[in-house]
Amino acid sequence: VEELARQIEDEEINLPEKPRNYLKRVFQETIYRPLVEKSILDYLHYNHYHLPMYAWPGII
């Protein structure tokens, strides 16, 4: 994803849509989305006692 963003920034890739929309679509269509979601949920589960106003077990 970082390499793709660099290529877009350096204009090495011609995009038919806005770069933000393109990156969002690529993110959702690849394996990165489930990995990021799992990482966030693991973080919230592990640190739930630090985040009582934001999340607690069972809310997600």
Coordinates of C-alpha atoms in Angstrom, one line a residue:
V1 CA 0.0 0.0 0.0
E2 CA 2.9 2.4 0.8
E3 CA 4.5 1.6 -2.5
L4 CA 1.2 2.2 -4.3
A5 CA 0.7 5.6 -2.5
R6 CA 4.3 6.6 -3.5
Q7 CA 3.7 5.7 -7.2
I8 CA 0.5 7.8 -7.1
E9 CA 2.3 10.7 -5.5
D10 CA 5.2 10.4 -8.1
E11 CA 2.5 10.3 -10.9
E12 CA 3.9 6.9 -12.1
I13 CA 0.3 5.6 -12.3
N14 CA -2.5 7.2 -14.4
L15 CA -5.7 7.0 -12.4
P16 CA -9.2 7.3 -13.9
E17 CA -10.5 8.4 -10.4
K18 CA -9.4 10.6 -7.5
P19 CA -6.3 9.1 -5.7
R20 CA -8.2 9.0 -2.4
N21 CA -11.0 6.9 -3.9
Y22 CA -8.6 4.7 -5.7
L23 CA -6.6 3.9 -2.5
K24 CA -9.8 3.4 -0.6
R25 CA -11.1 0.9 -3.2
V26 CA -7.7 -1.0 -3.3
F27 CA -7.6 -1.1 0.5
Q28 CA -11.1 -2.6 0.6
E29 CA -10.5 -5.2 -2.1
T30 CA -7.2 -6.5 -0.7
I31 CA -6.2 -8.5 2.4
Y32 CA -5.3 -5.3 4.3
R33 CA -8.8 -4.4 5.4
P34 CA -9.3 -7.6 7.5
L35 CA -5.8 -7.3 8.9
V36 CA -6.3 -3.7 10.0
E37 CA -9.8 -4.5 11.5
K38 CA -8.3 -7.5 13.4
S39 CA -5.4 -5.3 14.7
I40 CA -7.8 -2.6 15.9
L41 CA -10.1 -5.1 17.6
D42 CA -7.2 -6.9 19.3
Y43 CA -5.9 -3.5 20.5
L44 CA -9.3 -2.6 21.9
H45 CA -9.7 -6.0 23.5
Y46 CA -6.3 -5.9 25.1
N47 CA -6.6 -2.3 26.3
H48 CA -10.3 -2.2 27.2
Y49 CA -9.6 -1.2 30.8
H50 CA -7.8 2.0 29.5
L51 CA -10.7 2.9 27.2
P52 CA -13.9 2.7 29.2
M53 CA -15.5 5.7 27.6
Y54 CA -14.7 4.5 24.0
A55 CA -15.2 0.7 23.9
W56 CA -15.8 -2.3 26.2
P57 CA -16.3 -6.0 25.5
G58 CA -19.5 -6.7 23.8
I59 CA -19.9 -3.3 22.2
I60 CA -18.2 -4.3 19.0

